[in-house]
Amino acid sequence: MSQYPQVVLFSGHTHWDLKSPDALFKGKFTVVNTSSVNEPMTGDGKGGETALAPEESEGLYVEVYANRVVIQGRDFYRKQWIPEAKFTVPLDKK
């Protein structure tokens, strides 16, 4: 995928919460963590992970434009946006 810098890969298998500093990785293409609507995880302070409270639920709202992708994290339990998870990914034309 490194030949296509406009690629945005969404990955949710880890369940990591959207406040994680690694929620977005920009290299030769972009990778975005999607968290989880069921049992998001966070760091346990010891290099491992722990589940957030059972009612926690997160996801992404994605808008695609000709020159950018705007991604916003949403806290479904509290019905509010997650400020740490607002990203704009410019779409470089090849």
Short mmCIF file of N, CA, C and O in Angstrom, two decimals:
data_model
loop_
_atom_site.label_atom_id
_atom_site.label_comp_id
_atom_site.label_asym_id
_atom_site.label_seq_id
_atom_site.Cartn_x
_atom_site.Cartn_y
_atom_site.Cartn_z
N MET A 1 0.81 -1.20 0.00
CA MET A 1 0.00 0.00 0.00
C MET A 1 0.85 1.26 0.00
O MET A 1 0.33 2.34 -0.23
N SER A 2 2.14 1.12 0.26
CA SER A 2 3.00 2.31 0.31
C SER A 2 3.09 3.01 -1.05
O SER A 2 3.48 4.17 -1.11
N GLN A 3 2.69 2.34 -2.12
CA GLN A 3 2.68 2.98 -3.43
C GLN A 3 1.47 3.91 -3.59
O GLN A 3 1.39 4.65 -4.56
N TYR A 4 0.56 3.86 -2.64
CA TYR A 4 -0.68 4.63 -2.73
C TYR A 4 -0.85 5.47 -1.45
O TYR A 4 -1.57 5.09 -0.53
N PRO A 5 -0.21 6.64 -1.38
CA PRO A 5 -0.26 7.45 -0.16
C PRO A 5 -1.67 7.93 0.20
O PRO A 5 -1.91 8.33 1.33
N GLN A 6 -2.61 7.87 -0.72
CA GLN A 6 -3.97 8.29 -0.45
C GLN A 6 -4.78 7.22 0.30
O GLN A 6 -5.90 7.48 0.72
N VAL A 7 -4.21 6.03 0.49
CA VAL A 7 -4.91 4.96 1.20
C VAL A 7 -5.09 5.34 2.67
O VAL A 7 -4.18 5.84 3.32
N VAL A 8 -6.29 5.10 3.19
CA VAL A 8 -6.57 5.22 4.62
C VAL A 8 -7.11 3.87 5.07
O VAL A 8 -8.19 3.46 4.65
N LEU A 9 -6.34 3.17 5.89
CA LEU A 9 -6.71 1.84 6.38
C LEU A 9 -7.33 1.98 7.76
O LEU A 9 -6.71 2.55 8.66
N PHE A 10 -8.54 1.49 7.94
CA PHE A 10 -9.21 1.51 9.23
C PHE A 10 -9.08 0.14 9.87
O PHE A 10 -9.41 -0.87 9.27
N SER A 11 -8.59 0.11 11.12
CA SER A 11 -8.37 -1.15 11.81
C SER A 11 -8.97 -1.09 13.21
O SER A 11 -8.67 -0.19 13.98
N GLY A 12 -9.81 -2.04 13.54
CA GLY A 12 -10.46 -2.02 14.84
C GLY A 12 -10.22 -3.26 15.67
O GLY A 12 -10.76 -3.41 16.76
N HIS A 13 -9.42 -4.17 15.21
CA HIS A 13 -9.25 -5.44 15.91
C HIS A 13 -8.71 -5.27 17.33
O HIS A 13 -9.04 -6.06 18.21
N THR A 14 -7.92 -4.25 17.58
CA THR A 14 -7.32 -4.10 18.90
C THR A 14 -8.28 -3.58 19.96
O THR A 14 -8.05 -3.75 21.14
N HIS A 15 -9.34 -2.91 19.57
CA HIS A 15 -10.32 -2.30 20.49
C HIS A 15 -9.74 -1.13 21.28
O HIS A 15 -10.38 -0.62 22.19
N TRP A 16 -8.54 -0.66 20.96
CA TRP A 16 -7.93 0.44 21.72
C TRP A 16 -8.78 1.69 21.62
O TRP A 16 -9.28 2.04 20.56
N ASP A 17 -8.93 2.39 22.76
CA ASP A 17 -9.78 3.57 22.81
C ASP A 17 -9.23 4.68 21.93
O ASP A 17 -8.05 4.73 21.63
N LEU A 18 -10.12 5.58 21.51
CA LEU A 18 -9.76 6.63 20.56
C LEU A 18 -8.92 7.75 21.17
O LEU A 18 -8.40 8.58 20.44
N LYS A 19 -8.78 7.78 22.48
CA LYS A 19 -7.92 8.77 23.13
C LYS A 19 -6.46 8.34 23.11
O LYS A 19 -5.59 9.10 23.47
N SER A 20 -6.20 7.15 22.66
CA SER A 20 -4.83 6.64 22.58
C SER A 20 -4.00 7.50 21.63
O SER A 20 -4.47 7.87 20.55
N PRO A 21 -2.76 7.83 22.01
CA PRO A 21 -1.93 8.64 21.11
C PRO A 21 -1.59 7.94 19.80
O PRO A 21 -1.17 8.57 18.85
N ASP A 22 -1.80 6.63 19.75
CA ASP A 22 -1.52 5.87 18.54
C ASP A 22 -2.77 5.63 17.69
O ASP A 22 -2.78 4.76 16.83
N ALA A 23 -3.83 6.39 17.93
CA ALA A 23 -5.08 6.19 17.19
C ALA A 23 -4.91 6.46 15.70
O ALA A 23 -5.63 5.92 14.87
N LEU A 24 -3.95 7.31 15.35
CA LEU A 24 -3.68 7.62 13.94
C LEU A 24 -2.18 7.47 13.70
O LEU A 24 -1.37 7.97 14.46
N PHE A 25 -1.84 6.73 12.65
CA PHE A 25 -0.44 6.58 12.24
C PHE A 25 -0.33 7.02 10.79
O PHE A 25 -1.05 6.52 9.93
N LYS A 26 0.55 7.98 10.54
CA LYS A 26 0.75 8.47 9.18
C LYS A 26 2.18 8.11 8.77
O LYS A 26 3.14 8.62 9.31
N GLY A 27 2.27 7.20 7.84
CA GLY A 27 3.55 6.82 7.25
C GLY A 27 3.43 7.00 5.74
O GLY A 27 2.98 8.04 5.28
N LYS A 28 3.76 5.97 4.99
CA LYS A 28 3.60 6.05 3.53
C LYS A 28 2.12 6.00 3.15
O LYS A 28 1.74 6.32 2.05
N PHE A 29 1.29 5.56 4.07
CA PHE A 29 -0.17 5.64 3.98
C PHE A 29 -0.67 5.81 5.41
O PHE A 29 0.12 5.78 6.35
N THR A 30 -1.95 6.01 5.59
CA THR A 30 -2.50 6.32 6.91
C THR A 30 -3.24 5.11 7.48
O THR A 30 -4.00 4.45 6.77
N VAL A 31 -3.03 4.86 8.78
CA VAL A 31 -3.74 3.80 9.50
C VAL A 31 -4.50 4.46 10.65
O VAL A 31 -3.92 5.25 11.40
N VAL A 32 -5.79 4.15 10.77
CA VAL A 32 -6.63 4.73 11.81
C VAL A 32 -7.23 3.60 12.64
O VAL A 32 -7.84 2.67 12.10
N ASN A 33 -7.08 3.70 13.95
CA ASN A 33 -7.71 2.77 14.88
C ASN A 33 -9.19 3.14 15.00
O ASN A 33 -9.52 4.31 15.16
N THR A 34 -10.08 2.16 14.97
CA THR A 34 -11.51 2.45 15.03
C THR A 34 -12.12 2.22 16.41
O THR A 34 -13.31 2.46 16.59
N SER A 35 -11.35 1.76 17.38
CA SER A 35 -11.84 1.43 18.72
C SER A 35 -12.91 0.35 18.63
O SER A 35 -12.79 -0.56 17.80
N SER A 36 -13.96 0.46 19.43
CA SER A 36 -14.99 -0.58 19.43
C SER A 36 -16.28 -0.07 20.05
O SER A 36 -16.25 0.67 21.03
N VAL A 37 -17.42 -0.50 19.52
CA VAL A 37 -18.69 -0.16 20.13
C VAL A 37 -18.96 -1.07 21.34
O VAL A 37 -19.81 -0.78 22.16
N ASN A 38 -18.21 -2.17 21.44
CA ASN A 38 -18.36 -3.10 22.55
C ASN A 38 -16.99 -3.36 23.17
O ASN A 38 -16.10 -3.87 22.51
N GLU A 39 -16.82 -2.97 24.40
CA GLU A 39 -15.61 -3.22 25.19
C GLU A 39 -14.34 -2.58 24.63
O GLU A 39 -13.37 -3.27 24.31
N PRO A 40 -14.31 -1.25 24.52
CA PRO A 40 -13.05 -0.60 24.16
C PRO A 40 -12.00 -0.87 25.24
O PRO A 40 -12.34 -1.07 26.41
N MET A 41 -10.74 -0.87 24.84
CA MET A 41 -9.64 -1.16 25.75
C MET A 41 -8.77 0.09 25.92
O MET A 41 -8.73 0.95 25.06
N THR A 42 -8.05 0.13 27.04
CA THR A 42 -7.09 1.21 27.28
C THR A 42 -5.85 0.60 27.93
O THR A 42 -5.88 -0.56 28.36
N GLY A 43 -4.78 1.38 28.00
CA GLY A 43 -3.56 0.89 28.62
C GLY A 43 -3.73 0.71 30.12
O GLY A 43 -4.47 1.45 30.77
N ASP A 44 -3.04 -0.30 30.67
CA ASP A 44 -3.14 -0.55 32.11
C ASP A 44 -2.00 0.10 32.89
O ASP A 44 -1.88 -0.08 34.10
N GLY A 45 -1.13 0.87 32.21
CA GLY A 45 -0.01 1.52 32.87
C GLY A 45 1.20 0.63 33.05
O GLY A 45 2.23 1.06 33.55
N LYS A 46 1.09 -0.64 32.65
CA LYS A 46 2.18 -1.60 32.79
C LYS A 46 2.58 -2.22 31.46
O LYS A 46 3.20 -3.25 31.41
N GLY A 47 2.12 -1.59 30.38
CA GLY A 47 2.42 -2.12 29.05
C GLY A 47 1.37 -3.06 28.51
O GLY A 47 1.47 -3.55 27.40
N GLY A 48 0.33 -3.32 29.29
CA GLY A 48 -0.75 -4.19 28.86
C GLY A 48 -2.00 -3.39 28.58
O GLY A 48 -1.96 -2.17 28.40
N GLU A 49 -3.12 -4.07 28.59
CA GLU A 49 -4.39 -3.42 28.32
C GLU A 49 -5.44 -3.86 29.32
O GLU A 49 -5.32 -4.92 29.94
N THR A 50 -6.46 -3.05 29.45
CA THR A 50 -7.58 -3.37 30.32
C THR A 50 -8.86 -2.82 29.69
O THR A 50 -8.82 -1.80 28.99
N ALA A 51 -9.95 -3.51 29.91
CA ALA A 51 -11.24 -3.07 29.34
C ALA A 51 -11.74 -1.84 30.09
O ALA A 51 -11.58 -1.73 31.30
N LEU A 52 -12.35 -0.93 29.35
CA LEU A 52 -13.03 0.20 29.97
C LEU A 52 -14.35 -0.31 30.57
O LEU A 52 -14.70 -1.47 30.43
N ALA A 53 -15.10 0.56 31.21
CA ALA A 53 -16.38 0.17 31.82
C ALA A 53 -17.30 -0.45 30.77
O ALA A 53 -17.24 -0.10 29.59
N PRO A 54 -18.17 -1.38 31.18
CA PRO A 54 -19.03 -2.10 30.22
C PRO A 54 -19.91 -1.19 29.35
O PRO A 54 -20.23 -1.54 28.22
N GLU A 55 -20.30 -0.02 29.86
CA GLU A 55 -21.17 0.86 29.08
C GLU A 55 -20.42 1.69 28.04
O GLU A 55 -21.03 2.33 27.18
N GLU A 56 -19.09 1.70 28.09
CA GLU A 56 -18.31 2.48 27.13
C GLU A 56 -18.52 1.96 25.71
O GLU A 56 -18.62 0.75 25.48
N SER A 57 -18.56 2.90 24.77
CA SER A 57 -18.79 2.55 23.37
C SER A 57 -18.28 3.70 22.50
O SER A 57 -18.62 4.86 22.73
N GLU A 58 -17.44 3.38 21.52
CA GLU A 58 -16.83 4.40 20.66
C GLU A 58 -16.87 3.98 19.20
O GLU A 58 -16.96 2.80 18.89
N GLY A 59 -16.73 4.97 18.34
CA GLY A 59 -16.64 4.70 16.92
C GLY A 59 -16.22 5.96 16.18
O GLY A 59 -15.89 6.97 16.79
N LEU A 60 -16.23 5.89 14.86
CA LEU A 60 -15.76 6.99 14.03
C LEU A 60 -16.86 7.51 13.11
O LEU A 60 -17.70 6.74 12.63
N TYR A 61 -16.80 8.79 12.86
CA TYR A 61 -17.62 9.46 11.86
C TYR A 61 -16.63 9.93 10.79
O TYR A 61 -15.68 10.65 11.11
N VAL A 62 -16.83 9.51 9.56
CA VAL A 62 -15.85 9.77 8.50
C VAL A 62 -16.52 10.53 7.35
O VAL A 62 -17.59 10.14 6.87
N GLU A 63 -15.87 11.63 6.95
CA GLU A 63 -16.33 12.41 5.80
C GLU A 63 -15.21 12.40 4.75
O GLU A 63 -14.06 12.70 5.08
N VAL A 64 -15.56 12.06 3.52
CA VAL A 64 -14.57 11.99 2.44
C VAL A 64 -14.83 13.11 1.45
O VAL A 64 -15.95 13.25 0.95
N TYR A 65 -13.80 13.90 1.20
CA TYR A 65 -13.85 14.99 0.25
C TYR A 65 -12.82 14.73 -0.85
O TYR A 65 -12.00 13.81 -0.73
N ALA A 66 -12.84 15.51 -1.88
CA ALA A 66 -11.91 15.32 -3.00
C ALA A 66 -10.45 15.46 -2.57
O ALA A 66 -9.57 14.77 -3.10
N ASN A 67 -10.17 16.31 -1.59
CA ASN A 67 -8.78 16.58 -1.22
C ASN A 67 -8.42 16.18 0.21
O ASN A 67 -7.30 16.39 0.65
N ARG A 68 -9.37 15.60 0.97
CA ARG A 68 -9.07 15.23 2.34
C ARG A 68 -10.12 14.25 2.88
O ARG A 68 -11.24 14.17 2.36
N VAL A 69 -9.75 13.57 3.96
CA VAL A 69 -10.67 12.74 4.73
C VAL A 69 -10.69 13.31 6.14
O VAL A 69 -9.63 13.50 6.75
N VAL A 70 -11.88 13.61 6.65
CA VAL A 70 -12.03 14.14 8.00
C VAL A 70 -12.61 13.02 8.87
O VAL A 70 -13.65 12.44 8.54
N ILE A 71 -11.92 12.73 9.97
CA ILE A 71 -12.30 11.62 10.85
C ILE A 71 -12.53 12.19 12.25
O ILE A 71 -11.67 12.89 12.79
N GLN A 72 -13.69 11.86 12.84
CA GLN A 72 -14.00 12.32 14.19
C GLN A 72 -14.42 11.14 15.05
O GLN A 72 -15.28 10.36 14.65
N GLY A 73 -13.80 11.04 16.22
CA GLY A 73 -14.18 10.01 17.17
C GLY A 73 -15.47 10.39 17.89
O GLY A 73 -15.68 11.55 18.23
N ARG A 74 -16.30 9.39 18.12
CA ARG A 74 -17.58 9.63 18.79
C ARG A 74 -17.71 8.72 20.01
O ARG A 74 -17.48 7.51 19.91
N ASP A 75 -18.04 9.31 21.15
CA ASP A 75 -18.33 8.58 22.37
C ASP A 75 -19.84 8.34 22.36
O ASP A 75 -20.63 9.26 22.59
N PHE A 76 -20.24 7.12 22.06
CA PHE A 76 -21.66 6.82 21.92
C PHE A 76 -22.38 6.81 23.27
O PHE A 76 -23.55 7.17 23.36
N TYR A 77 -21.67 6.41 24.33
CA TYR A 77 -22.28 6.37 25.66
C TYR A 77 -22.64 7.77 26.15
O TYR A 77 -23.74 8.02 26.63
N ARG A 78 -21.70 8.72 26.01
CA ARG A 78 -21.93 10.09 26.48
C ARG A 78 -22.55 11.00 25.42
O ARG A 78 -22.86 12.15 25.67
N LYS A 79 -22.68 10.46 24.21
CA LYS A 79 -23.26 11.20 23.08
C LYS A 79 -22.50 12.50 22.83
O LYS A 79 -23.09 13.58 22.72
N GLN A 80 -21.17 12.37 22.71
CA GLN A 80 -20.34 13.55 22.45
C GLN A 80 -19.13 13.16 21.61
O GLN A 80 -18.77 11.99 21.51
N TRP A 81 -18.53 14.17 20.99
CA TRP A 81 -17.32 13.96 20.20
C TRP A 81 -16.13 13.76 21.12
O TRP A 81 -16.13 14.24 22.25
N ILE A 82 -15.12 13.06 20.63
CA ILE A 82 -13.88 12.83 21.38
C ILE A 82 -12.84 13.77 20.77
O ILE A 82 -12.34 13.53 19.67
N PRO A 83 -12.49 14.87 21.47
CA PRO A 83 -11.59 15.87 20.89
C PRO A 83 -10.22 15.32 20.49
O PRO A 83 -9.63 15.76 19.52
N GLU A 84 -9.73 14.34 21.24
CA GLU A 84 -8.41 13.76 20.93
C GLU A 84 -8.43 12.95 19.64
O GLU A 84 -7.37 12.59 19.11
N ALA A 85 -9.60 12.64 19.16
CA ALA A 85 -9.73 11.81 17.96
C ALA A 85 -10.38 12.58 16.83
O ALA A 85 -11.37 12.16 16.24
N LYS A 86 -9.82 13.73 16.51
CA LYS A 86 -10.27 14.49 15.34
C LYS A 86 -9.06 14.65 14.42
O LYS A 86 -8.06 15.27 14.79
N PHE A 87 -9.15 14.05 13.24
CA PHE A 87 -8.03 14.02 12.32
C PHE A 87 -8.46 14.47 10.93
O PHE A 87 -9.57 14.16 10.50
N THR A 88 -7.59 15.17 10.26
CA THR A 88 -7.79 15.48 8.84
C THR A 88 -6.61 14.89 8.09
O THR A 88 -5.45 15.17 8.40
N VAL A 89 -6.93 14.04 7.14
CA VAL A 89 -5.90 13.37 6.34
C VAL A 89 -5.95 13.97 4.93
O VAL A 89 -6.94 13.76 4.21
N PRO A 90 -4.92 14.73 4.54
CA PRO A 90 -4.91 15.26 3.17
C PRO A 90 -4.74 14.13 2.18
O PRO A 90 -4.02 13.16 2.43
N LEU A 91 -5.42 14.22 1.06
CA LEU A 91 -5.31 13.21 0.02
C LEU A 91 -4.35 13.73 -1.06
O LEU A 91 -4.72 14.59 -1.85
N ASP A 92 -3.16 13.21 -1.01
CA ASP A 92 -2.16 13.59 -2.00
C ASP A 92 -2.50 12.94 -3.32
O ASP A 92 -2.74 11.74 -3.38
N LYS A 93 -2.52 13.72 -4.34
CA LYS A 93 -2.79 13.18 -5.68
C LYS A 93 -1.50 12.61 -6.22
O LYS A 93 -0.44 13.20 -6.09
N LYS A 94 -1.59 11.46 -6.81
CA LYS A 94 -0.41 10.80 -7.37
C LYS A 94 -0.29 11.06 -8.83
O LYS A 94 -1.22 11.23 -9.52
#
